[in-house]
Coordinates of C-alpha atoms in Angstrom, one line a residue:
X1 CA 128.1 85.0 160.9
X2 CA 124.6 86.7 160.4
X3 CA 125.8 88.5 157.4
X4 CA 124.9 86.2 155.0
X5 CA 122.4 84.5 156.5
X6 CA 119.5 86.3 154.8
X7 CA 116.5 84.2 154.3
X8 CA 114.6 84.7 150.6
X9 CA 112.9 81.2 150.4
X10 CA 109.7 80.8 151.1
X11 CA 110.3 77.5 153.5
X12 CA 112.9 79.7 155.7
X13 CA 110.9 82.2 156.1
X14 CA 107.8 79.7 157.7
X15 CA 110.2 77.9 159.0
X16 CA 111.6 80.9 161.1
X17 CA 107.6 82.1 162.2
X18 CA 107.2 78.3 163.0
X19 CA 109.8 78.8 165.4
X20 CA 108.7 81.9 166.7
X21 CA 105.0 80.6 167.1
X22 CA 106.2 77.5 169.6
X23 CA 108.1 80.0 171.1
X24 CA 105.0 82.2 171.4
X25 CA 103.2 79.3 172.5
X26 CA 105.3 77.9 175.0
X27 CA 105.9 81.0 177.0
X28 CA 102.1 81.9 176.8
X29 CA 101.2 78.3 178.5
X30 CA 104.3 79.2 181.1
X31 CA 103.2 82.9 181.3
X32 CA 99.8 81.2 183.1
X33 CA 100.3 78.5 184.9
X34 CA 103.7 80.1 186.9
X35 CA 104.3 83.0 189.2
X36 CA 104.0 83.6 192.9
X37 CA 101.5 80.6 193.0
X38 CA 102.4 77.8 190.6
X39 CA 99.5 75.8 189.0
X40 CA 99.4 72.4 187.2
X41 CA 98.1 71.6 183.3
X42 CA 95.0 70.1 184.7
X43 CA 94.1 73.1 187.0
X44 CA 94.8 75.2 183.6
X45 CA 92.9 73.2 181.5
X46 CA 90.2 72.9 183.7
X47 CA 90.1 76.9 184.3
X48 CA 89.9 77.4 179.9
X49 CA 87.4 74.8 179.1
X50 CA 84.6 74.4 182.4
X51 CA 85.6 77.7 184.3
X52 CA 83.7 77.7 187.9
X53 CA 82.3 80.4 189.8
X54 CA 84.3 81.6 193.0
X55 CA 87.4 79.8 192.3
X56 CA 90.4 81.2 193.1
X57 CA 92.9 79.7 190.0
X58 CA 90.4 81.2 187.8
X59 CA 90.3 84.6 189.2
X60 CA 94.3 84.6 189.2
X61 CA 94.7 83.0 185.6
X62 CA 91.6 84.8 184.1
X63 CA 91.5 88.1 185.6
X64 CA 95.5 88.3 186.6
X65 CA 97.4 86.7 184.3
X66 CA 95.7 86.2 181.0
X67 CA 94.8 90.0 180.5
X68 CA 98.4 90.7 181.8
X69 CA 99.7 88.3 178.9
X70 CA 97.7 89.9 176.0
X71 CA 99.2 92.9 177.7
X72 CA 102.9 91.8 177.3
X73 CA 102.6 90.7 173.7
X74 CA 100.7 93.9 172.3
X75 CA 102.9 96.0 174.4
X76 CA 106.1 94.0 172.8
X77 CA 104.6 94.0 169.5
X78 CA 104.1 97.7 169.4
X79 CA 107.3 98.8 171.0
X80 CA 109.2 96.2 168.4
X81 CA 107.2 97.6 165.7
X82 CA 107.3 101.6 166.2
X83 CA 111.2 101.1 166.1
X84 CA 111.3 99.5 162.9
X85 CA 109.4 102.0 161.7
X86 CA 111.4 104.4 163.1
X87 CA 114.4 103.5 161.6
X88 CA 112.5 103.2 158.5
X89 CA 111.3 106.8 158.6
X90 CA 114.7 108.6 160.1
X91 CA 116.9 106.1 157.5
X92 CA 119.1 106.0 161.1
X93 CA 120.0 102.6 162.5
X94 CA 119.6 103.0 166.2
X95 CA 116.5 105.3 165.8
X96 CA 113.8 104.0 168.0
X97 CA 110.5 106.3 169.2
X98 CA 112.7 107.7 172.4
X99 CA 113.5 110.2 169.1
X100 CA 110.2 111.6 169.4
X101 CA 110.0 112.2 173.2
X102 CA 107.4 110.1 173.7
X103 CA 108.6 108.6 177.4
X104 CA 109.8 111.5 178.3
X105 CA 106.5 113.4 177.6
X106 CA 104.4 110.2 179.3
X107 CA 106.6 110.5 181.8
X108 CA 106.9 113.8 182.8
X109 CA 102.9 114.2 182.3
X110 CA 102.4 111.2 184.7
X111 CA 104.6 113.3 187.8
X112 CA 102.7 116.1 186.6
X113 CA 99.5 114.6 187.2
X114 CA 100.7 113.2 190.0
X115 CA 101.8 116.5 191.8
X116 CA 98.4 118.2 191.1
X117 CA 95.7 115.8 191.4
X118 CA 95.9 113.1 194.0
X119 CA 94.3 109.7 193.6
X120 CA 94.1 109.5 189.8
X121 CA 91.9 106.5 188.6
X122 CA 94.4 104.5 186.4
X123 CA 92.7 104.9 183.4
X124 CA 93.1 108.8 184.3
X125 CA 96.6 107.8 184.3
X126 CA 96.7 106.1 180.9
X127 CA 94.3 109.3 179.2
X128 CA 97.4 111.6 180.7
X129 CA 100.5 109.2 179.3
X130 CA 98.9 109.4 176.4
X131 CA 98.7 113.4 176.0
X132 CA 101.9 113.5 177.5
X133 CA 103.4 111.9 174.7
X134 CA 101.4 113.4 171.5
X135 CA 102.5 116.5 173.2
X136 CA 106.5 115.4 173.0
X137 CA 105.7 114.2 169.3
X138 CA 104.0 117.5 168.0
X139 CA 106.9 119.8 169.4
X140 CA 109.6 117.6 168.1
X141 CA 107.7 118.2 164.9
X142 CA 107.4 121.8 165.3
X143 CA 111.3 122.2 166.0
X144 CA 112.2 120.0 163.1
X145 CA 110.5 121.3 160.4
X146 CA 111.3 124.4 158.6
X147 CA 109.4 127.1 156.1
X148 CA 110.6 126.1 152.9
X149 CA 112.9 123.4 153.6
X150 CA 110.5 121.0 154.6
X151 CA 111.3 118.2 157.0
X152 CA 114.5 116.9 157.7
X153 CA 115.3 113.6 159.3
X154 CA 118.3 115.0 161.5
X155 CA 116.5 118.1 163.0
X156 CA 113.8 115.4 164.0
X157 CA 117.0 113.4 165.6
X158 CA 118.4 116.7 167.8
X159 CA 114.5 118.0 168.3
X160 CA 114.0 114.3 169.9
X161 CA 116.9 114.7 172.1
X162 CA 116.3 118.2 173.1
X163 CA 112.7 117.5 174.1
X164 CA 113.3 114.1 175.8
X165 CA 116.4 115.9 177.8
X166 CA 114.0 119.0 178.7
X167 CA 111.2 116.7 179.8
X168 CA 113.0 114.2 181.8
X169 CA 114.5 117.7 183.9
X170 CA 111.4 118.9 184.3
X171 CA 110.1 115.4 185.4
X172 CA 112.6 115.1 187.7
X173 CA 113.0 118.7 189.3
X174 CA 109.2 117.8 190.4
X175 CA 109.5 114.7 191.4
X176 CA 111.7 115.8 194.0
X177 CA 110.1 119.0 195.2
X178 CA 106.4 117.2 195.2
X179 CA 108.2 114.4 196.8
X180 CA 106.6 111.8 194.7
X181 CA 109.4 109.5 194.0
X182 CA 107.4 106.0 195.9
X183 CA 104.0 107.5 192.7
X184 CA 106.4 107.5 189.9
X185 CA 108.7 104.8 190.6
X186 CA 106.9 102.0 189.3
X187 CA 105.9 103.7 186.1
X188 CA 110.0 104.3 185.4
X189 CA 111.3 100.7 186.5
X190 CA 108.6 99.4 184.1
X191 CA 105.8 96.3 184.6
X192 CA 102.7 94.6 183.9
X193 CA 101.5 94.1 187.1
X194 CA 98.9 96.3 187.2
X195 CA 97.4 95.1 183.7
X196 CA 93.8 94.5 183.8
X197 CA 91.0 94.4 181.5
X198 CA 89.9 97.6 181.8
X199 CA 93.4 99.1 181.1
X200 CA 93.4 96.7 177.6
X201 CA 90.1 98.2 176.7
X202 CA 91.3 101.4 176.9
X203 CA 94.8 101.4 175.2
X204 CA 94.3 97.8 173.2
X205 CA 92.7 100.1 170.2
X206 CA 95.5 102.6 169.4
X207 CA 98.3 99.4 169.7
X208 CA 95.5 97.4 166.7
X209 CA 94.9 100.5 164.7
X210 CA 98.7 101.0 164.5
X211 CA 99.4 97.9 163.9
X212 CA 96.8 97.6 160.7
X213 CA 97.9 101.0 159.2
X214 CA 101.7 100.5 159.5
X215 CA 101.0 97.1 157.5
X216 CA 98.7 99.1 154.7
X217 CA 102.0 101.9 154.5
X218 CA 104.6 99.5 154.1
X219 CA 105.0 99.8 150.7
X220 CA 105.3 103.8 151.4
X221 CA 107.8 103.0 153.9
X222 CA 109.8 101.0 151.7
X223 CA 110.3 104.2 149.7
X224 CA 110.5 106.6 152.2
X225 CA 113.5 104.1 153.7
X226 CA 115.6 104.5 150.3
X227 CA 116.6 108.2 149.6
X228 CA 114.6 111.7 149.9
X229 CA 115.5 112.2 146.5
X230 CA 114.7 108.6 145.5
X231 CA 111.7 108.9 147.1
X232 CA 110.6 112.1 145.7
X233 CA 111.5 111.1 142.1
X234 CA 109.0 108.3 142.6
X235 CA 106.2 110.5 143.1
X236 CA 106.0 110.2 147.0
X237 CA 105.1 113.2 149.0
X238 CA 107.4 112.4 151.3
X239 CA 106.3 115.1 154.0
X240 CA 102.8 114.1 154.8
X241 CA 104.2 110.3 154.3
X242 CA 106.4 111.0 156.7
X243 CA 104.1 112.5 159.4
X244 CA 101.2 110.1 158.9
X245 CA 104.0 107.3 159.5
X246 CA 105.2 108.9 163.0
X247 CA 101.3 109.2 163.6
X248 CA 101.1 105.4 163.7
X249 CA 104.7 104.8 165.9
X250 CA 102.7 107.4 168.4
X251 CA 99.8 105.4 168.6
X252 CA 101.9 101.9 168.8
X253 CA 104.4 103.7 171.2
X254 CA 101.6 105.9 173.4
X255 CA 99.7 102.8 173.6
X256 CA 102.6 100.4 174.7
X257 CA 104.0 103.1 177.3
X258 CA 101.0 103.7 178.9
X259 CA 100.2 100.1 180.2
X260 CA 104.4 99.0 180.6
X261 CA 105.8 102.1 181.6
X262 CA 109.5 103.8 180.3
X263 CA 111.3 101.0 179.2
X264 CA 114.7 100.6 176.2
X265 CA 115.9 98.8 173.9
X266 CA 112.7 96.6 172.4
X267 CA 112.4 98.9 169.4
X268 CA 116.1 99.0 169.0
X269 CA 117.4 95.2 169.2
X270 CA 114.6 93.7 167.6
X271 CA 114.3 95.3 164.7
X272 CA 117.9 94.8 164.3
X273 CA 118.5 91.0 164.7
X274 CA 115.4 90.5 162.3
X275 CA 117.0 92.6 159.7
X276 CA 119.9 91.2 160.1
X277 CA 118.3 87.9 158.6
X278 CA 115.4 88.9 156.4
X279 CA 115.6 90.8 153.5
X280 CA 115.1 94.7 153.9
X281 CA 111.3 94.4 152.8
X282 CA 108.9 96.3 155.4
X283 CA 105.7 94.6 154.0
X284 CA 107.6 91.1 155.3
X285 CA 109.3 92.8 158.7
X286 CA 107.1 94.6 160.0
X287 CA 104.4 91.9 160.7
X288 CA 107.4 89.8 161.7
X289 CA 109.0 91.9 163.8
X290 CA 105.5 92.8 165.8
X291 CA 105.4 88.7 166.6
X292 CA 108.7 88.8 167.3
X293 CA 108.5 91.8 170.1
X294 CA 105.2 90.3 171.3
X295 CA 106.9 87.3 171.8
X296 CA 109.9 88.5 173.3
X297 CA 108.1 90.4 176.3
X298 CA 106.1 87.5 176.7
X299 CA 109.7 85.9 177.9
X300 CA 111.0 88.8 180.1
X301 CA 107.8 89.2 181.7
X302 CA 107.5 85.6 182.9
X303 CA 111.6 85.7 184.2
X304 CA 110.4 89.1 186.3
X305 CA 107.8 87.4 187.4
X306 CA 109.4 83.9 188.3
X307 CA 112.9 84.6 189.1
X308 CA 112.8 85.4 192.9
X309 CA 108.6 85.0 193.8
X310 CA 107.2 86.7 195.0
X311 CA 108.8 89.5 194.2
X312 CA 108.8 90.9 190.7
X313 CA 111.8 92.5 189.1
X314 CA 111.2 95.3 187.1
X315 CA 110.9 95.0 183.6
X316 CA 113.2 97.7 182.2
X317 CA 116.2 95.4 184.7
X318 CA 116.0 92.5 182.8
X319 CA 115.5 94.2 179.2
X320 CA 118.5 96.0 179.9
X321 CA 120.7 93.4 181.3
X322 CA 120.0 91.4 178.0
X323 CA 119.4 94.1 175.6
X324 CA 122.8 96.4 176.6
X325 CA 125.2 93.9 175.3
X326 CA 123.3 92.8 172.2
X327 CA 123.4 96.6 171.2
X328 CA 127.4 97.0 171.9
X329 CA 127.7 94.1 169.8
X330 CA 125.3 95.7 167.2
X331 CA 127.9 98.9 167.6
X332 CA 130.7 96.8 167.6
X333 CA 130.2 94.9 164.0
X334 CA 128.4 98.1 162.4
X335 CA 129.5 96.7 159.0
X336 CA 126.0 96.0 158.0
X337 CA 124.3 98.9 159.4

């Protein structure tokens, strides 16, 4: 059915981002006035236009939820994002920045930092993520390329896997020994709930400079996408293309997994139901499909938040109880992969 349901005019194309703006806009109104307490349109109104002092619907809808909602849409936006470009850079259709090792190495720096200094200040905890994974990126890098040979898109594919399936070992052979399965648990099941301002402050930056240089490369990564030798015969230097290109999905994908946590699939299925409808132009998707993953975490994040109050179910659940069978069904067509 999607097949040939590409959208080249001009009106389809507003038309779809019309859509995906109410959708935007809807969830972000439902995003703050529901949760464990429920509030009503006047109460919001009243906190965004005269906000009082020492009021409690204002500290929960300006301090909780509105930084945790910025939160959800940069976090989707990146995550959505870095796998487009992903698949871009690695010309593979189910790439997505897992390839570099970039929640494995958050991840396994988090239990380290957890086993060896006790009491970390989150924003310690986002500074170490963030290590963690430009140290998973720069040895993928190291094992994939080779003295002239140059880079190659399916060592970077096996390096990925190798260093994501050596981390997450190591990660877990010391999460049992340090016993620090009740630290790390919340960072694996993924979640917002700890967002705050200070934590956007810190990470906000690396999601909004990725965001603006991936949009100034896209021509680059419309090359890059065709054919090495295509590319090459056009004049791109396809290597340092390359790695500036997985520079920008470490910032967006860093940035993202530091505030959310190790969570699948929004770089994979996204990028994949948008190409599936707009032409294979990055300088149109990739600002479309940021929107789109912005959007889209927006949603899960107010169902874990508003399914069974006032408990929250972990993010990773619900992307993965949606996201598993839209990618079989991806597998299952393949045709236009």
């Amino acid at each position: 059915m999607f097949r040939n349901m590409r959208l080249n005019k001009p009106n389809q194309l507003w038309l779809v981002f019309f859509l995906l703006l109410l959708l935007c806009g809807l969830g972000s109104y439902l995003s703050l006035r529901l949760g464990a307490i429920h509030f009503s349109h006047h109460e919001l109104r009243q906190v965004l236009t005269s906000p009082l002092k020492d009021s409690k619907v204002q500290d929960i809808i300006i301090d909780i939820r509105l930084p945790r909602l910025i939160a959800a849409f940069f976090v989707g936006a990146a995550m959505a994002e870095s796998g487009l470009m992903m698949q871009g850079i690695t010309r593979n259709p189910i790439a997505d920045p897992g390839l570099l090792g970039i929640n494995a190495g958050a991840g396994l720096a988090l239990i380290l930092a957890q086993a060896f200094f006790k009491n970390l200040h989150y924003t310690h905890i986002l500074i170490v993520c963030l290590l963690g994974s430009a140290l998973a990126t720069l040895l993928v890098f190291a094992l994939s390329y080779r003295r002239g040979k140059g880079y190659n898109q399916l060592r970077l594919i096996l390096a990925g896997a190798m260093v994501s399936t050596l981390f997450s070992a190591i990660g877990q052979a010391t999460t049992l020994f340090f016993q620090l399965e009740a630290s790390v648990i919340g960072w694996q099941a993924g979640g917002l709930a700890q967002t705050n301002w200070k934590m956007l402050e810190i990470v906000l930056p690396f999601i909004l400079l990725g965001i603006v240089l991936s949009q100034f490369l896209a021509h680059q990564l419309n090359i890059l996408s065709l054919n090495e030798t295509v590319a090459k015969g056009l004049g791109q230097e396809t290597l340092s293309t390359t790695v500036i290109l997985l520079l920008i999905v470490l910032s967006l994908s860093a940035g993202a997994v530091a505030i959310v946590g190790s969570i699948a699939f929004v770089g994979l299925i996204i990028p994949h139901l948008l190409k599936m409808i707009f032409p294979k132009d990055y300088k149109l998707l990739l600002p479309i499909t940021a929107f789109s993953g912005g959007t889209f975490l927006i949603w899960i994040d107010l169902l874990a938040r508003t399914l069974n109050p006032p408990t929250e179910i972990p993010l990773g659940a619900i992307i993965s109880v949606i996201g598993l069978p839209i990618f079989l069904w991806l597998i299952r067509r393949g045709g236009y992969l």
